[in-house]
Coordinates of C-alpha atoms in Angstrom, one line a residue:
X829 CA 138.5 29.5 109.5
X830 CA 136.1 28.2 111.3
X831 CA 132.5 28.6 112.4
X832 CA 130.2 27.8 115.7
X833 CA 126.9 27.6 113.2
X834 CA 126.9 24.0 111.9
X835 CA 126.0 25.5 108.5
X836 CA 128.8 28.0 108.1
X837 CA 132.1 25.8 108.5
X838 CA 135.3 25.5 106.4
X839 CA 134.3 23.6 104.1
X840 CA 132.1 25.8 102.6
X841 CA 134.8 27.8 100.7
X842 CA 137.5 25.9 100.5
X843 CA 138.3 22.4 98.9
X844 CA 139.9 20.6 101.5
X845 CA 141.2 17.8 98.9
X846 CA 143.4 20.8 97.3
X847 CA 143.0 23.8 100.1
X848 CA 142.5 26.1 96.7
X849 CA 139.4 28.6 96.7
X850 CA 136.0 27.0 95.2
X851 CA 135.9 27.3 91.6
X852 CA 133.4 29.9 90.2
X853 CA 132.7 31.1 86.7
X854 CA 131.7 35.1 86.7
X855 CA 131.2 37.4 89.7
X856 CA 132.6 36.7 93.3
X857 CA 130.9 37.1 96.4
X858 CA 130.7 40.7 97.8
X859 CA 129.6 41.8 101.4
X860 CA 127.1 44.1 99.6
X861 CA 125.7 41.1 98.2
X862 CA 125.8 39.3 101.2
X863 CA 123.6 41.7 103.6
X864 CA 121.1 43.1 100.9
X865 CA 120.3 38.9 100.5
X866 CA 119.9 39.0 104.2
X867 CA 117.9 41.7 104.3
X868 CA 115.8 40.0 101.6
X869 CA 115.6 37.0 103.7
X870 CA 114.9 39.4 106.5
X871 CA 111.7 40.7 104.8
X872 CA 110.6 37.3 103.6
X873 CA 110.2 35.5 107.1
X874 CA 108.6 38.6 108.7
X875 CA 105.8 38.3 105.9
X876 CA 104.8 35.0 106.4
X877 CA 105.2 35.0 110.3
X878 CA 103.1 38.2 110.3
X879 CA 100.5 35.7 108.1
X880 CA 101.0 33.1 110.9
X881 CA 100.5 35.5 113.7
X882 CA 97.1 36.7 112.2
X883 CA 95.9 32.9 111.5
X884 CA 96.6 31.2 114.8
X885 CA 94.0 31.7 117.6
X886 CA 93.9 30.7 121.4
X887 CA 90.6 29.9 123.5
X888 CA 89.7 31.5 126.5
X889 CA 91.8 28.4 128.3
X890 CA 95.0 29.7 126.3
X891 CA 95.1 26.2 124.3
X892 CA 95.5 27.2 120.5
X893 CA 93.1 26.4 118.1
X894 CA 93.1 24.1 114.9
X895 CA 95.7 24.9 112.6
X896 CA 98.3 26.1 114.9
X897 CA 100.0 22.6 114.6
X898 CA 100.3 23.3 111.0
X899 CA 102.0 26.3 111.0
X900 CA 104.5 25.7 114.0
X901 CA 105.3 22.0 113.4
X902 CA 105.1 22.5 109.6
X903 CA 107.4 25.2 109.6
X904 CA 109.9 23.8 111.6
X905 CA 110.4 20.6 110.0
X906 CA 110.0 22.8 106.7
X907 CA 112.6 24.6 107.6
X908 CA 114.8 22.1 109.1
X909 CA 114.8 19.9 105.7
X910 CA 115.6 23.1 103.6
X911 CA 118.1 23.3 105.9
X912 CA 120.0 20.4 105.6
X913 CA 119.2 20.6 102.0
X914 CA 121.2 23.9 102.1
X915 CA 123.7 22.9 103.7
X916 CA 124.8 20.1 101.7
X917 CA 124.0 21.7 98.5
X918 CA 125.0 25.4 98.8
X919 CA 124.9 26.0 95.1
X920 CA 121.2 25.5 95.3
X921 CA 120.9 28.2 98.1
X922 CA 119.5 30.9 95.6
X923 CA 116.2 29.2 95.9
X924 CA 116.6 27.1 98.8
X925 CA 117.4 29.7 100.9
X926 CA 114.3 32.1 100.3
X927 CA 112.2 29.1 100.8
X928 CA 113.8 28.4 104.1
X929 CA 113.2 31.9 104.9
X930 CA 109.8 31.8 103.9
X931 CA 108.8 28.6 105.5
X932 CA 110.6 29.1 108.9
X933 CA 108.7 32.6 109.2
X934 CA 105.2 30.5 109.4
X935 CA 106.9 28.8 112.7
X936 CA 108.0 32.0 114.2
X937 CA 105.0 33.4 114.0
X938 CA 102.8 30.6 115.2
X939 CA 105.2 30.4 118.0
X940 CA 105.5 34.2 118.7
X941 CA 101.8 34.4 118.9
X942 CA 101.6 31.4 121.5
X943 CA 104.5 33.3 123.6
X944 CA 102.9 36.6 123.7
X945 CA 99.2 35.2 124.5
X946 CA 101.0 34.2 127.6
X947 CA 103.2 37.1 127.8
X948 CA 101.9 39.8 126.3
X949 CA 104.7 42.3 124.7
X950 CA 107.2 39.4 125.1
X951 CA 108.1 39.0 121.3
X952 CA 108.7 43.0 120.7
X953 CA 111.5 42.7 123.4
X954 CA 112.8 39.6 121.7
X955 CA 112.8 41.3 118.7
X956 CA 114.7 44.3 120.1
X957 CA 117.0 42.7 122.0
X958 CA 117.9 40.3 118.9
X959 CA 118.5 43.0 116.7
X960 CA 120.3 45.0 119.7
X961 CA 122.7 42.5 120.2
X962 CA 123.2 41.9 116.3
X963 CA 124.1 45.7 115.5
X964 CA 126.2 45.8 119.2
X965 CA 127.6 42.8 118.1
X966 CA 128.2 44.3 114.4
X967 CA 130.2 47.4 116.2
X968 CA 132.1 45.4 118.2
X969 CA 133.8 43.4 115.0
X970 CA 134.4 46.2 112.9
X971 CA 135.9 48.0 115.3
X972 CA 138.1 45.7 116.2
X973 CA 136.8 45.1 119.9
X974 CA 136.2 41.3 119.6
X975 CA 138.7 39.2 117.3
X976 CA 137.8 35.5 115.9
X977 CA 140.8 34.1 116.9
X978 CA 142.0 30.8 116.8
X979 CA 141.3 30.2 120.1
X980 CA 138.0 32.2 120.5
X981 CA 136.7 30.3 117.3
X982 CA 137.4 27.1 119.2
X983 CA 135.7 27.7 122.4
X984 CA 132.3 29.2 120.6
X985 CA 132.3 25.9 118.8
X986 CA 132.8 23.6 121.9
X987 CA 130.3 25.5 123.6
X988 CA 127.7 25.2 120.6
X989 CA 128.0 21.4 120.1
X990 CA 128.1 21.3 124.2
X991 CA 124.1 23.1 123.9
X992 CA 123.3 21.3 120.5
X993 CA 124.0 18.1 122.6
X994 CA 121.5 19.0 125.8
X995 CA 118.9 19.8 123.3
X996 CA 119.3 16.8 121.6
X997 CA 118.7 14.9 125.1
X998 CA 115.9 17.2 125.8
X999 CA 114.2 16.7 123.1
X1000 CA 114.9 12.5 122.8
X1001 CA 113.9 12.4 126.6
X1002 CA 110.8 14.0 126.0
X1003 CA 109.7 10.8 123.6
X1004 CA 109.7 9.0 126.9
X1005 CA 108.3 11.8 129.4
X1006 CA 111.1 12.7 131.2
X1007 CA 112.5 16.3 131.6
X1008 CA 116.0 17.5 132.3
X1009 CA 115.6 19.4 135.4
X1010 CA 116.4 22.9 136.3
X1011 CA 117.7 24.0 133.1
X1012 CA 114.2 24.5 131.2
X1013 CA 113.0 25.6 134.4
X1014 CA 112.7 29.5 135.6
X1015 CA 114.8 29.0 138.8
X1016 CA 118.5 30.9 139.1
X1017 CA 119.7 28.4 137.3
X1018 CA 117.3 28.0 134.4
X1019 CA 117.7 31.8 134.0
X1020 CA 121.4 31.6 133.8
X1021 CA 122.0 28.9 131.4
X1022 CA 119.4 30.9 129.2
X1023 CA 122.2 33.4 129.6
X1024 CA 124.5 31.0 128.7
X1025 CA 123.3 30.2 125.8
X1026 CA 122.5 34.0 124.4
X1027 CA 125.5 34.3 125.0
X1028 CA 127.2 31.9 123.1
X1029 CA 124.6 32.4 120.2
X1030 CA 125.4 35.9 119.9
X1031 CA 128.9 35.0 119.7
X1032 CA 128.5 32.8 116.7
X1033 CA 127.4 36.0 115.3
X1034 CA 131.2 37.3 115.5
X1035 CA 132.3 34.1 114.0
X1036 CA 129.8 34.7 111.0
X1037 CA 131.2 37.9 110.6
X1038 CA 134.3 36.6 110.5
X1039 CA 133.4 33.8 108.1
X1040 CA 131.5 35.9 105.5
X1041 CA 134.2 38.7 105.6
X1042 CA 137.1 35.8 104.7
X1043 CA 134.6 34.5 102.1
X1044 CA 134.4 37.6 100.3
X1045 CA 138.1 38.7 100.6
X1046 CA 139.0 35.0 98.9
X1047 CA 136.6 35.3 96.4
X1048 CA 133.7 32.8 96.6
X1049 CA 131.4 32.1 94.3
X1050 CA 128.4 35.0 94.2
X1051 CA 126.1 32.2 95.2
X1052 CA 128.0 31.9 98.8
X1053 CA 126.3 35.7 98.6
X1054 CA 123.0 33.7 99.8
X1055 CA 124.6 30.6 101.8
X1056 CA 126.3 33.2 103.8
X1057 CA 122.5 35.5 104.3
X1058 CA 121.5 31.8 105.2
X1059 CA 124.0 30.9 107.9
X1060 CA 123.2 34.8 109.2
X1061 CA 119.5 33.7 109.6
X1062 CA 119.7 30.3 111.2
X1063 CA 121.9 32.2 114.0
X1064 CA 119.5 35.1 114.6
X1065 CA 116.6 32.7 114.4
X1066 CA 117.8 31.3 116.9
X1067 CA 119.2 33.7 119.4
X1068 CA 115.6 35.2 118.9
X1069 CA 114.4 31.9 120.3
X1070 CA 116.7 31.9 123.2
X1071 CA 115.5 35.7 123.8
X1072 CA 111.6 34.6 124.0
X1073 CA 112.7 31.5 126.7
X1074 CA 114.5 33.7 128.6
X1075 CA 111.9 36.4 129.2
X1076 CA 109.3 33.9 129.6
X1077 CA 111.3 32.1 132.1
X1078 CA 111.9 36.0 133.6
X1079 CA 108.0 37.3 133.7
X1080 CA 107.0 33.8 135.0
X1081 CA 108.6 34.5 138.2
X1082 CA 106.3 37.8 138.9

C-alpha cells in the first residue's frame, strides 16, 4: 500500500512495529467523510486566494507591488511547515489541515495573479484542466480502467522522488545563480518534461485513490477522514502548479 505523495505513505494506517490497523476509539474513517473534508478544504483555499488575488497589484512594468512577497513567500513557507507538521502528527490534521488550506490559498493566489498579468486567462485553464484531469482521473479508478498495482505504485513513486530530486537542485542552484538548462525553459524539451511531470502528478492521484479507499475499508481512525482531504490537496496543488508552467511555457512561444 503505497503512495507517490510523500504525505500519503504506509505508514499512515498501519503500525509497522505490529502490521495491525491504527488504534482508534469511536467512528472510522468513511469515504463520505473523506471528500466532503476535501471539499471543505476546497472552499477554504479558494477564499483566501481569491483575498490574495484582489490585494496583490503589478505596475505598468509588470513588477508586483509591496506586499506581494508577503502573500506568496508567506504562504508557501506557511504552508510548507503545516505541512510537515501534518505529516508527522496526523492526529492533529483536524486543525492543521484547514490551516494549511487556508494559508496555502494566500500563495496560490498571489501567484495566480502574477501568472495571469502575464498571461491573461492562463489560471482559468489551469483550473479547468486540474479539475478535468481529477474527475477523468476519478472515472478511470472506479471503473476499473487504471489499477494501483504493485508495480504501477512503484514506478509513480520512482518517478516522484526522481522530480522532487531536480527541483531540489533547481532550487539549491539558484542560491548560487545557476540554472538547470532546458528543462525550465519553453523549448520542445521544456514543454515535454512539463508533460512529464503532469503526468506523473496526476497519477499520484490514482494512488491517493487507491490509498484513501484501503484506508477506509481497514477502518482508520475518522481523523485519517482529514489527513486523507490533506494528501488530496497537496497533489492537486500541485498538478495546478505544473498546469500554470506549462501554459506559460506554451503562450510564451506565440
Amino acid at each position: 500500500m503505497r503512495s507517490g505523495n510523500p504525505t500519503l505513505k504506509e505508514s499512515t494506517f498501519l503500525d509497522l512495529a505490529s502490521g495491525s490497523v491504527v488504534s482508534r476509539d469511536g467512528e472510522a474513517m468513511t469515504l463520505n467523510g473523506t471528500v466532503n473534508k476535501t471539499g471543505f478544504l476546497l472552499l477554504l483555499t479558494v477564499l483566501t486566494a481569491a483575498f490574495a488575488w484582489s490585494q496583490v497589484e503589478f505596475g505598468t512594468d509588470g513588477r508586483p507591488q509591496p506586499g506581494f512577497g508577503m502573500y506568496m513567500w508567506g504562504g508557501a513557507i506557511g504552508g510548507f511547515v503545516l505541512a510537515l507538521v501534518t505529516v508527522f502528527k496526523k492526529e492533529w490534521s483536524p486543525v492543521t489541515a484547514p490551516l494549511y488550506a487556508l494559508v496555502e490559498g494566500f500563495f496560490l493566489g498571489a501567484i495566480s495573479a502574477m501568472y495571469n498579468f502575464i498571461y491573461e486567462g492562463i489560471v482559468l485553464q489551469a483550473v479547468m484542466l486540474t479539475f478535468g484531469t481529477l474527475f477523468a482521473l476519478l472515472f478511470a479508478y472506479r471503473s476499473g480502467l487504471i489499477k494501483a498495482t504493485e508495480n504501477f505504485k512503484l514506478g509513480v513513486v520512482a518517478a516522484t522522488g526522481g522530480i522532487a530530486l531536480v527541483y531540489l537542485a533547481t532550487i539549491a542552484l539558484g542560491f548560487f545563480g545557476i540554472s538547470i538548462p532546458l528543462i525550465h525553459e519553453s523549448g520542445l524539451i521544456g514543454i515535454g518534461f512539463s508533460l512529464f511531470v503532469i503526468v506523473i502528478a496526476a497519477l499520484n492521484l490514482v494512488l491517493d485513490f487507491d490509498f484513501i479507499e484501503t484506508g477506509v475499508e481497514q477502518g482508520a481512525p475518522k481523523y485519517m477522514e482529514w489527513y486523507g482531504a490533506f494528501g488530496l490537496m497537496v497533489t492537486l496543488v500541485w498538478l495546478y502548479l505544473e498546469f500554470l508552467r506549462l501554459l506559460a511555457k506554451l503562450q510564451s512561444r506565440d
